[in-house]
Short mmCIF file of N, CA, C and O in Angstrom, two decimals:
data_model
loop_
_atom_site.label_atom_id
_atom_site.label_comp_id
_atom_site.label_asym_id
_atom_site.label_seq_id
_atom_site.Cartn_x
_atom_site.Cartn_y
_atom_site.Cartn_z
N GLU J 1 135.87 192.75 -83.66
CA GLU J 1 134.41 192.65 -83.60
C GLU J 1 134.01 191.18 -83.72
O GLU J 1 134.58 190.43 -84.49
N VAL J 2 133.02 190.83 -82.95
CA VAL J 2 132.52 189.46 -82.97
C VAL J 2 131.80 189.19 -84.29
O VAL J 2 131.00 190.00 -84.76
N GLN J 3 132.12 188.07 -84.89
CA GLN J 3 131.45 187.65 -86.12
C GLN J 3 130.91 186.24 -85.94
O GLN J 3 131.55 185.39 -85.31
N LEU J 4 129.74 186.01 -86.50
CA LEU J 4 129.06 184.73 -86.37
C LEU J 4 128.61 184.26 -87.74
O LEU J 4 128.05 185.04 -88.51
N VAL J 5 128.84 183.00 -88.03
CA VAL J 5 128.42 182.43 -89.30
C VAL J 5 127.70 181.12 -89.04
O VAL J 5 128.28 180.18 -88.50
N GLU J 6 126.43 181.06 -89.45
CA GLU J 6 125.65 179.84 -89.29
C GLU J 6 125.79 178.97 -90.53
O GLU J 6 125.97 179.47 -91.64
N SER J 7 125.67 177.68 -90.33
CA SER J 7 125.64 176.74 -91.44
C SER J 7 124.86 175.51 -91.01
O SER J 7 124.58 175.31 -89.82
N GLY J 8 124.50 174.68 -92.01
CA GLY J 8 123.82 173.43 -91.71
C GLY J 8 122.33 173.44 -91.94
O GLY J 8 121.67 172.42 -91.73
N GLY J 9 121.78 174.57 -92.36
CA GLY J 9 120.36 174.60 -92.64
C GLY J 9 120.04 173.82 -93.90
O GLY J 9 120.93 173.37 -94.62
N GLY J 10 118.76 173.65 -94.16
CA GLY J 10 118.36 172.94 -95.36
C GLY J 10 116.93 172.47 -95.29
O GLY J 10 116.14 172.92 -94.44
N LEU J 11 116.60 171.57 -96.20
CA LEU J 11 115.26 171.01 -96.30
C LEU J 11 115.27 169.60 -95.73
O LEU J 11 116.13 168.79 -96.08
N VAL J 12 114.33 169.31 -94.87
CA VAL J 12 114.24 167.99 -94.26
C VAL J 12 112.77 167.61 -94.11
O VAL J 12 111.91 168.48 -93.97
N GLN J 13 112.50 166.32 -94.16
CA GLN J 13 111.13 165.86 -93.97
C GLN J 13 110.77 165.85 -92.49
O GLN J 13 111.64 165.73 -91.62
N ALA J 14 109.50 165.95 -92.23
CA ALA J 14 109.03 165.90 -90.85
C ALA J 14 109.52 164.62 -90.19
O ALA J 14 109.51 163.54 -90.80
N GLY J 15 109.96 164.76 -88.96
CA GLY J 15 110.52 163.64 -88.23
C GLY J 15 112.02 163.51 -88.37
O GLY J 15 112.66 162.73 -87.64
N GLY J 16 112.60 164.25 -89.30
CA GLY J 16 114.03 164.18 -89.54
C GLY J 16 114.84 165.04 -88.58
O GLY J 16 114.28 165.65 -87.65
N SER J 17 116.14 165.08 -88.84
CA SER J 17 117.06 165.81 -87.97
C SER J 17 117.97 166.71 -88.80
O SER J 17 118.24 166.44 -89.98
N LEU J 18 118.43 167.76 -88.17
CA LEU J 18 119.44 168.65 -88.73
C LEU J 18 120.34 169.11 -87.60
O LEU J 18 119.88 169.22 -86.45
N ARG J 19 121.58 169.42 -87.93
CA ARG J 19 122.48 170.04 -86.97
C ARG J 19 122.96 171.36 -87.53
O ARG J 19 123.61 171.41 -88.58
N LEU J 20 122.65 172.42 -86.83
CA LEU J 20 123.13 173.74 -87.20
C LEU J 20 124.45 174.01 -86.49
O LEU J 20 124.66 173.58 -85.36
N SER J 21 125.31 174.73 -87.18
CA SER J 21 126.59 175.12 -86.61
C SER J 21 126.71 176.64 -86.61
O SER J 21 126.21 177.31 -87.52
N CYS J 22 127.37 177.16 -85.60
CA CYS J 22 127.64 178.59 -85.50
C CYS J 22 129.14 178.74 -85.25
O CYS J 22 129.63 178.32 -84.20
N ALA J 23 129.83 179.32 -86.22
CA ALA J 23 131.25 179.60 -86.08
C ALA J 23 131.42 181.02 -85.57
O ALA J 23 130.94 181.96 -86.21
N ALA J 24 132.05 181.16 -84.42
CA ALA J 24 132.18 182.46 -83.77
C ALA J 24 133.64 182.89 -83.74
O ALA J 24 134.53 182.06 -83.58
N SER J 25 133.86 184.17 -83.87
CA SER J 25 135.22 184.70 -83.81
C SER J 25 135.19 186.13 -83.32
O SER J 25 134.14 186.78 -83.33
N GLY J 26 136.35 186.62 -82.87
CA GLY J 26 136.47 188.02 -82.50
C GLY J 26 136.18 188.36 -81.06
O GLY J 26 136.10 189.54 -80.71
N PHE J 27 136.04 187.35 -80.19
CA PHE J 27 135.76 187.65 -78.79
C PHE J 27 136.97 188.29 -78.12
O PHE J 27 138.10 187.89 -78.36
N ILE J 28 136.69 189.27 -77.28
CA ILE J 28 137.74 189.92 -76.52
C ILE J 28 137.94 189.22 -75.18
O ILE J 28 139.06 189.06 -74.71
N PHE J 29 136.85 188.80 -74.58
CA PHE J 29 136.89 188.18 -73.27
C PHE J 29 136.88 186.64 -73.39
O PHE J 29 136.42 186.09 -74.38
N ASP J 30 137.33 185.98 -72.33
CA ASP J 30 137.32 184.51 -72.32
C ASP J 30 135.90 183.97 -72.18
O ASP J 30 135.60 182.88 -72.66
N ASP J 31 135.04 184.71 -71.48
CA ASP J 31 133.68 184.24 -71.24
C ASP J 31 132.71 184.95 -72.17
O ASP J 31 132.74 186.17 -72.33
N TYR J 32 131.85 184.17 -72.75
CA TYR J 32 130.84 184.73 -73.63
C TYR J 32 129.64 183.78 -73.69
O TYR J 32 129.71 182.64 -73.21
N ALA J 33 128.58 184.27 -74.24
CA ALA J 33 127.37 183.46 -74.38
C ALA J 33 126.96 183.41 -75.85
O ALA J 33 127.12 184.39 -76.58
N ILE J 34 126.44 182.27 -76.25
CA ILE J 34 125.90 182.08 -77.60
C ILE J 34 124.46 181.62 -77.46
O ILE J 34 124.16 180.70 -76.69
N GLY J 35 123.59 182.24 -78.21
CA GLY J 35 122.19 181.83 -78.21
C GLY J 35 121.73 181.48 -79.62
O GLY J 35 122.27 181.98 -80.60
N TRP J 36 120.74 180.62 -79.69
CA TRP J 36 120.07 180.31 -80.95
C TRP J 36 118.65 180.87 -80.90
O TRP J 36 117.94 180.70 -79.90
N PHE J 37 118.27 181.47 -81.99
CA PHE J 37 116.94 182.05 -82.12
C PHE J 37 116.37 181.64 -83.47
O PHE J 37 117.10 181.20 -84.36
N ARG J 38 115.07 181.79 -83.62
CA ARG J 38 114.49 181.52 -84.92
C ARG J 38 113.35 182.49 -85.19
O ARG J 38 112.74 183.03 -84.27
N GLN J 39 113.09 182.68 -86.47
CA GLN J 39 111.99 183.55 -86.87
C GLN J 39 111.30 182.93 -88.08
O GLN J 39 111.93 182.76 -89.14
N ALA J 40 110.05 182.59 -87.90
CA ALA J 40 109.24 182.05 -88.98
C ALA J 40 108.55 183.19 -89.72
O ALA J 40 108.36 184.28 -89.15
N PRO J 41 108.18 182.98 -90.97
CA PRO J 41 107.51 184.04 -91.73
C PRO J 41 106.28 184.56 -91.01
O PRO J 41 105.43 183.78 -90.56
N GLY J 42 106.21 185.86 -90.87
CA GLY J 42 105.05 186.48 -90.25
C GLY J 42 104.98 186.37 -88.74
O GLY J 42 103.98 186.77 -88.14
N LYS J 43 106.03 185.83 -88.15
CA LYS J 43 106.03 185.67 -86.69
C LYS J 43 107.21 186.42 -86.07
O LYS J 43 108.18 186.75 -86.74
N GLU J 44 107.11 186.64 -84.78
CA GLU J 44 108.19 187.29 -84.08
C GLU J 44 109.34 186.30 -83.84
O GLU J 44 109.15 185.09 -83.79
N ARG J 45 110.51 186.86 -83.69
CA ARG J 45 111.67 186.06 -83.34
C ARG J 45 111.46 185.41 -81.97
O ARG J 45 110.93 186.06 -81.06
N GLU J 46 111.87 184.15 -81.84
CA GLU J 46 111.75 183.47 -80.55
C GLU J 46 113.06 182.81 -80.18
O GLU J 46 113.82 182.34 -81.04
N GLY J 47 113.32 182.77 -78.91
CA GLY J 47 114.52 182.12 -78.42
C GLY J 47 114.38 180.62 -78.47
O GLY J 47 113.31 180.06 -78.27
N VAL J 48 115.50 179.95 -78.75
CA VAL J 48 115.52 178.49 -78.82
C VAL J 48 116.35 177.93 -77.68
O VAL J 48 115.86 177.15 -76.86
N SER J 49 117.60 178.35 -77.60
CA SER J 49 118.51 177.79 -76.60
C SER J 49 119.73 178.69 -76.48
O SER J 49 119.95 179.58 -77.31
N CYS J 50 120.51 178.48 -75.42
CA CYS J 50 121.75 179.23 -75.26
C CYS J 50 122.74 178.41 -74.46
O CYS J 50 122.37 177.44 -73.79
N ILE J 51 124.00 178.84 -74.56
CA ILE J 51 125.06 178.16 -73.83
C ILE J 51 126.11 179.18 -73.41
O ILE J 51 126.40 180.13 -74.13
N SER J 52 126.65 178.96 -72.22
CA SER J 52 127.70 179.83 -71.69
C SER J 52 129.05 179.18 -71.89
O SER J 52 129.21 178.00 -71.60
N SER J 53 130.02 179.93 -72.36
CA SER J 53 131.34 179.36 -72.60
C SER J 53 132.08 179.07 -71.30
O SER J 53 132.99 178.24 -71.28
N SER J 54 131.72 179.76 -70.20
CA SER J 54 132.49 179.63 -68.96
C SER J 54 132.34 178.25 -68.34
O SER J 54 133.31 177.69 -67.82
N ASP J 55 131.12 177.69 -68.37
CA ASP J 55 130.91 176.39 -67.73
C ASP J 55 129.95 175.51 -68.52
O ASP J 55 129.46 174.51 -68.00
N ASP J 56 129.67 175.88 -69.76
CA ASP J 56 128.76 175.12 -70.62
C ASP J 56 127.35 175.00 -70.05
O ASP J 56 126.62 174.07 -70.39
N THR J 57 126.98 175.95 -69.20
CA THR J 57 125.59 175.99 -68.75
C THR J 57 124.68 176.25 -69.95
O THR J 57 124.99 177.09 -70.79
N THR J 58 123.58 175.54 -70.01
CA THR J 58 122.66 175.70 -71.12
C THR J 58 121.27 176.09 -70.62
O THR J 58 120.93 175.89 -69.46
N ALA J 59 120.50 176.62 -71.51
CA ALA J 59 119.10 176.94 -71.23
C ALA J 59 118.30 176.75 -72.51
O ALA J 59 118.85 176.88 -73.61
N TYR J 60 117.04 176.41 -72.33
CA TYR J 60 116.16 176.18 -73.48
C TYR J 60 114.84 176.89 -73.25
O TYR J 60 114.33 176.96 -72.12
N ALA J 61 114.26 177.36 -74.34
CA ALA J 61 112.88 177.79 -74.27
C ALA J 61 112.03 176.56 -73.98
O ALA J 61 112.35 175.45 -74.44
N ASP J 62 110.98 176.74 -73.21
CA ASP J 62 110.18 175.58 -72.77
C ASP J 62 109.71 174.73 -73.94
O ASP J 62 109.70 173.50 -73.87
N SER J 63 109.32 175.37 -75.02
CA SER J 63 108.76 174.63 -76.16
C SER J 63 109.82 173.85 -76.93
O SER J 63 109.49 173.02 -77.77
N MET J 64 111.10 174.11 -76.66
CA MET J 64 112.18 173.46 -77.39
C MET J 64 112.80 172.30 -76.61
O MET J 64 113.61 171.55 -77.16
N LYS J 65 112.45 172.18 -75.35
CA LYS J 65 113.07 171.15 -74.54
C LYS J 65 112.70 169.77 -75.05
O LYS J 65 111.56 169.51 -75.41
N GLY J 66 113.70 168.89 -75.08
CA GLY J 66 113.45 167.51 -75.44
C GLY J 66 113.80 167.17 -76.87
O GLY J 66 114.24 166.06 -77.16
N ARG J 67 113.64 168.11 -77.80
CA ARG J 67 113.94 167.83 -79.20
C ARG J 67 115.22 168.48 -79.67
O ARG J 67 115.87 167.99 -80.59
N PHE J 68 115.58 169.60 -79.06
CA PHE J 68 116.75 170.36 -79.47
C PHE J 68 117.83 170.25 -78.40
O PHE J 68 117.53 170.30 -77.20
N THR J 69 119.06 170.15 -78.86
CA THR J 69 120.20 170.09 -77.94
C THR J 69 121.29 171.02 -78.40
O THR J 69 121.72 170.95 -79.56
N ILE J 70 121.74 171.89 -77.50
CA ILE J 70 122.82 172.81 -77.81
C ILE J 70 124.12 172.25 -77.23
O ILE J 70 124.12 171.63 -76.16
N SER J 71 125.21 172.46 -77.95
CA SER J 71 126.51 172.02 -77.47
C SER J 71 127.57 172.95 -78.04
O SER J 71 127.29 173.75 -78.94
N SER J 72 128.78 172.81 -77.52
CA SER J 72 129.84 173.70 -77.99
C SER J 72 131.17 172.98 -78.02
O SER J 72 131.39 171.99 -77.32
N ASP J 73 132.04 173.49 -78.85
CA ASP J 73 133.44 173.09 -78.87
C ASP J 73 134.23 174.39 -78.68
O ASP J 73 134.47 175.14 -79.63
N ASN J 74 134.55 174.68 -77.42
CA ASN J 74 135.16 175.97 -77.11
C ASN J 74 136.53 176.14 -77.77
O ASN J 74 136.93 177.25 -78.10
N ALA J 75 137.24 175.04 -77.96
CA ALA J 75 138.55 175.14 -78.60
C ALA J 75 138.44 175.65 -80.04
O ALA J 75 139.34 176.31 -80.54
N LYS J 76 137.32 175.35 -80.66
CA LYS J 76 137.10 175.78 -82.04
C LYS J 76 136.15 176.96 -82.14
O LYS J 76 135.86 177.42 -83.25
N ASN J 77 135.67 177.44 -80.99
CA ASN J 77 134.67 178.52 -80.98
C ASN J 77 133.48 178.16 -81.86
O ASN J 77 133.00 178.98 -82.66
N MET J 78 133.00 176.94 -81.71
CA MET J 78 131.84 176.47 -82.46
C MET J 78 130.72 176.13 -81.49
O MET J 78 130.95 175.57 -80.42
N VAL J 79 129.52 176.45 -81.89
CA VAL J 79 128.33 176.06 -81.13
C VAL J 79 127.39 175.36 -82.10
O VAL J 79 127.24 175.79 -83.25
N TYR J 80 126.76 174.31 -81.61
CA TYR J 80 125.90 173.48 -82.45
C TYR J 80 124.49 173.42 -81.87
O TYR J 80 124.30 173.50 -80.66
N LEU J 81 123.54 173.26 -82.76
CA LEU J 81 122.16 173.02 -82.34
C LEU J 81 121.68 171.77 -83.06
O LEU J 81 121.47 171.80 -84.28
N GLN J 82 121.57 170.69 -82.31
CA GLN J 82 121.05 169.44 -82.85
C GLN J 82 119.54 169.45 -82.73
O GLN J 82 119.00 169.61 -81.63
N MET J 83 118.87 169.29 -83.85
CA MET J 83 117.41 169.34 -83.88
C MET J 83 116.87 168.00 -84.35
O MET J 83 117.17 167.58 -85.48
N ASN J 84 116.13 167.34 -83.50
CA ASN J 84 115.56 166.03 -83.81
C ASN J 84 114.04 166.11 -83.84
O ASN J 84 113.45 167.02 -83.26
N GLY J 85 113.43 165.15 -84.50
CA GLY J 85 111.98 165.11 -84.54
C GLY J 85 111.38 166.39 -85.10
O GLY J 85 110.39 166.90 -84.57
N LEU J 86 111.97 166.88 -86.16
CA LEU J 86 111.54 168.18 -86.69
C LEU J 86 110.10 168.13 -87.20
O LEU J 86 109.64 167.11 -87.73
N LYS J 87 109.43 169.24 -87.02
CA LYS J 87 108.04 169.40 -87.42
C LYS J 87 107.92 170.56 -88.41
O LYS J 87 108.77 171.46 -88.41
N PRO J 88 106.90 170.56 -89.23
CA PRO J 88 106.74 171.68 -90.18
C PRO J 88 106.74 173.04 -89.47
O PRO J 88 107.24 174.02 -90.04
N GLU J 89 106.24 173.10 -88.27
CA GLU J 89 106.22 174.38 -87.54
C GLU J 89 107.60 174.82 -87.07
O GLU J 89 107.75 175.92 -86.55
N ASP J 90 108.60 173.98 -87.23
CA ASP J 90 109.97 174.38 -86.94
C ASP J 90 110.60 175.14 -88.10
O ASP J 90 111.71 175.64 -87.98
N THR J 91 109.90 175.22 -89.21
CA THR J 91 110.40 175.95 -90.37
C THR J 91 110.60 177.42 -90.01
O THR J 91 109.68 178.09 -89.52
N ALA J 92 111.82 177.90 -90.22
CA ALA J 92 112.16 179.27 -89.84
C ALA J 92 113.59 179.56 -90.29
O ALA J 92 114.32 178.65 -90.69
N VAL J 93 113.96 180.81 -90.19
CA VAL J 93 115.37 181.18 -90.29
C VAL J 93 115.94 181.13 -88.88
O VAL J 93 115.37 181.72 -87.95
N TYR J 94 117.02 180.39 -88.73
CA TYR J 94 117.65 180.22 -87.43
C TYR J 94 118.90 181.09 -87.36
O TYR J 94 119.74 181.07 -88.27
N TYR J 95 119.02 181.82 -86.27
CA TYR J 95 120.12 182.73 -86.07
C TYR J 95 120.90 182.34 -84.82
O TYR J 95 120.31 181.94 -83.82
N CYS J 96 122.21 182.51 -84.87
CA CYS J 96 122.97 182.47 -83.63
C CYS J 96 123.34 183.90 -83.27
O CYS J 96 123.48 184.77 -84.13
N ALA J 97 123.46 184.12 -81.98
CA ALA J 97 123.75 185.44 -81.45
C ALA J 97 124.78 185.31 -80.34
O ALA J 97 124.89 184.25 -79.71
N ALA J 98 125.52 186.38 -80.08
CA ALA J 98 126.59 186.32 -79.09
C ALA J 98 126.62 187.57 -78.23
O ALA J 98 126.27 188.67 -78.66
N ARG J 99 127.06 187.34 -76.99
CA ARG J 99 127.36 188.45 -76.10
C ARG J 99 128.72 188.18 -75.48
O ARG J 99 128.93 187.10 -74.91
N ASP J 100 129.62 189.12 -75.60
CA ASP J 100 130.97 188.97 -75.10
C ASP J 100 131.03 189.41 -73.65
O ASP J 100 130.27 190.27 -73.20
N GLY J 101 131.94 188.80 -72.89
CA GLY J 101 132.20 189.24 -71.53
C GLY J 101 131.10 188.93 -70.54
O GLY J 101 130.78 189.74 -69.68
N THR J 102 130.52 187.75 -70.62
CA THR J 102 129.49 187.35 -69.68
C THR J 102 129.64 185.88 -69.32
O THR J 102 130.06 185.07 -70.16
N ARG J 103 129.30 185.54 -68.08
CA ARG J 103 129.33 184.15 -67.65
C ARG J 103 127.94 183.51 -67.72
O ARG J 103 127.78 182.35 -67.32
N TYR J 104 126.97 184.25 -68.20
CA TYR J 104 125.60 183.77 -68.24
C TYR J 104 125.09 183.73 -69.68
O TYR J 104 125.70 184.32 -70.57
N CYS J 105 124.00 183.02 -69.89
CA CYS J 105 123.36 183.08 -71.20
C CYS J 105 121.86 183.29 -70.99
O CYS J 105 121.35 183.16 -69.89
N SER J 106 121.21 183.62 -72.07
CA SER J 106 119.79 183.94 -72.00
C SER J 106 119.13 183.56 -73.33
O SER J 106 119.79 183.57 -74.38
N VAL J 107 117.86 183.22 -73.28
CA VAL J 107 117.10 182.99 -74.52
C VAL J 107 116.27 184.22 -74.88
O VAL J 107 115.34 184.16 -75.68
N ASN J 108 116.63 185.36 -74.30
CA ASN J 108 116.00 186.62 -74.66
C ASN J 108 116.89 187.37 -75.64
O ASN J 108 118.06 187.62 -75.39
N GLY J 109 116.32 187.75 -76.75
CA GLY J 109 117.09 188.38 -77.82
C GLY J 109 117.86 189.62 -77.44
O GLY J 109 119.03 189.75 -77.82
N PRO J 110 117.28 190.57 -76.70
CA PRO J 110 117.99 191.81 -76.37
C PRO J 110 119.26 191.60 -75.54
O PRO J 110 120.06 192.54 -75.41
N PHE J 111 119.44 190.40 -75.00
CA PHE J 111 120.66 190.12 -74.24
C PHE J 111 121.89 190.13 -75.13
O PHE J 111 123.00 190.33 -74.67
N TYR J 112 121.70 189.93 -76.42
CA TYR J 112 122.81 189.71 -77.34
C TYR J 112 123.10 190.94 -78.21
O TYR J 112 122.19 191.63 -78.64
N ALA J 113 124.39 191.14 -78.44
CA ALA J 113 124.81 192.30 -79.22
C ALA J 113 125.17 191.96 -80.66
O ALA J 113 125.15 192.83 -81.53
N TYR J 114 125.50 190.70 -80.90
CA TYR J 114 125.98 190.31 -82.22
C TYR J 114 125.10 189.19 -82.76
O TYR J 114 124.71 188.28 -82.03
N TRP J 115 124.86 189.24 -84.07
CA TRP J 115 123.97 188.28 -84.71
C TRP J 115 124.58 187.80 -86.02
O TRP J 115 125.25 188.56 -86.73
N GLY J 116 124.32 186.53 -86.32
CA GLY J 116 124.70 185.99 -87.60
C GLY J 116 123.69 186.33 -88.67
O GLY J 116 122.69 186.98 -88.41
N GLN J 117 123.96 185.84 -89.88
CA GLN J 117 123.11 186.18 -91.01
C GLN J 117 121.90 185.25 -91.13
O GLN J 117 120.97 185.55 -91.88
N GLY J 118 121.93 184.16 -90.43
CA GLY J 118 120.79 183.25 -90.41
C GLY J 118 120.95 182.08 -91.35
O GLY J 118 121.65 182.15 -92.36
N ALA J 119 120.30 180.99 -91.02
CA ALA J 119 120.28 179.78 -91.86
C ALA J 119 118.83 179.30 -91.97
O ALA J 119 118.15 179.16 -90.96
N GLN J 120 118.42 179.05 -93.19
CA GLN J 120 117.03 178.62 -93.42
C GLN J 120 116.89 177.13 -93.11
O GLN J 120 117.67 176.31 -93.59
N VAL J 121 115.88 176.83 -92.32
CA VAL J 121 115.49 175.44 -92.06
C VAL J 121 114.06 175.28 -92.52
O VAL J 121 113.17 176.02 -92.08
N THR J 122 113.85 174.33 -93.42
CA THR J 122 112.52 174.07 -93.94
C THR J 122 112.17 172.61 -93.69
O THR J 122 112.92 171.71 -94.08
N VAL J 123 111.04 172.40 -93.04
CA VAL J 123 110.59 171.05 -92.72
C VAL J 123 109.32 170.78 -93.50
O VAL J 123 108.32 171.47 -93.33
N SER J 124 109.39 169.79 -94.35
CA SER J 124 108.24 169.46 -95.18
C SER J 124 107.38 168.39 -94.49
O SER J 124 107.90 167.53 -93.78
N SER J 125 106.09 168.46 -94.77
CA SER J 125 105.17 167.50 -94.13
C SER J 125 105.00 166.25 -94.96
O SER J 125 105.44 166.17 -96.10
#
């Protein structure tokens, strides 16, 4: 079974940076997709970014372009989300999610079957 563990969350001042990590394991297929999502208190979950293991194709939600960068180290089954220029409205629990056996990725939550436990990111003003 696919397992995902996020790390790297924390408290940062506005304008600062954080890098989230997602350690993935248990894939059956060589190709898989990893997505990052977030959920702020009282709000619905929203997609942030995704990456495909087959060719490192990436996608971003429109509102995340320019400040967030997704990357991967396929040899280590690690995916990272570099977040720069953080704003208080970026405060949320950030989740990584995975879908096994696909050459594509998506920033839509239902695309994914497996989810991590989440990492809290708090941006102070």
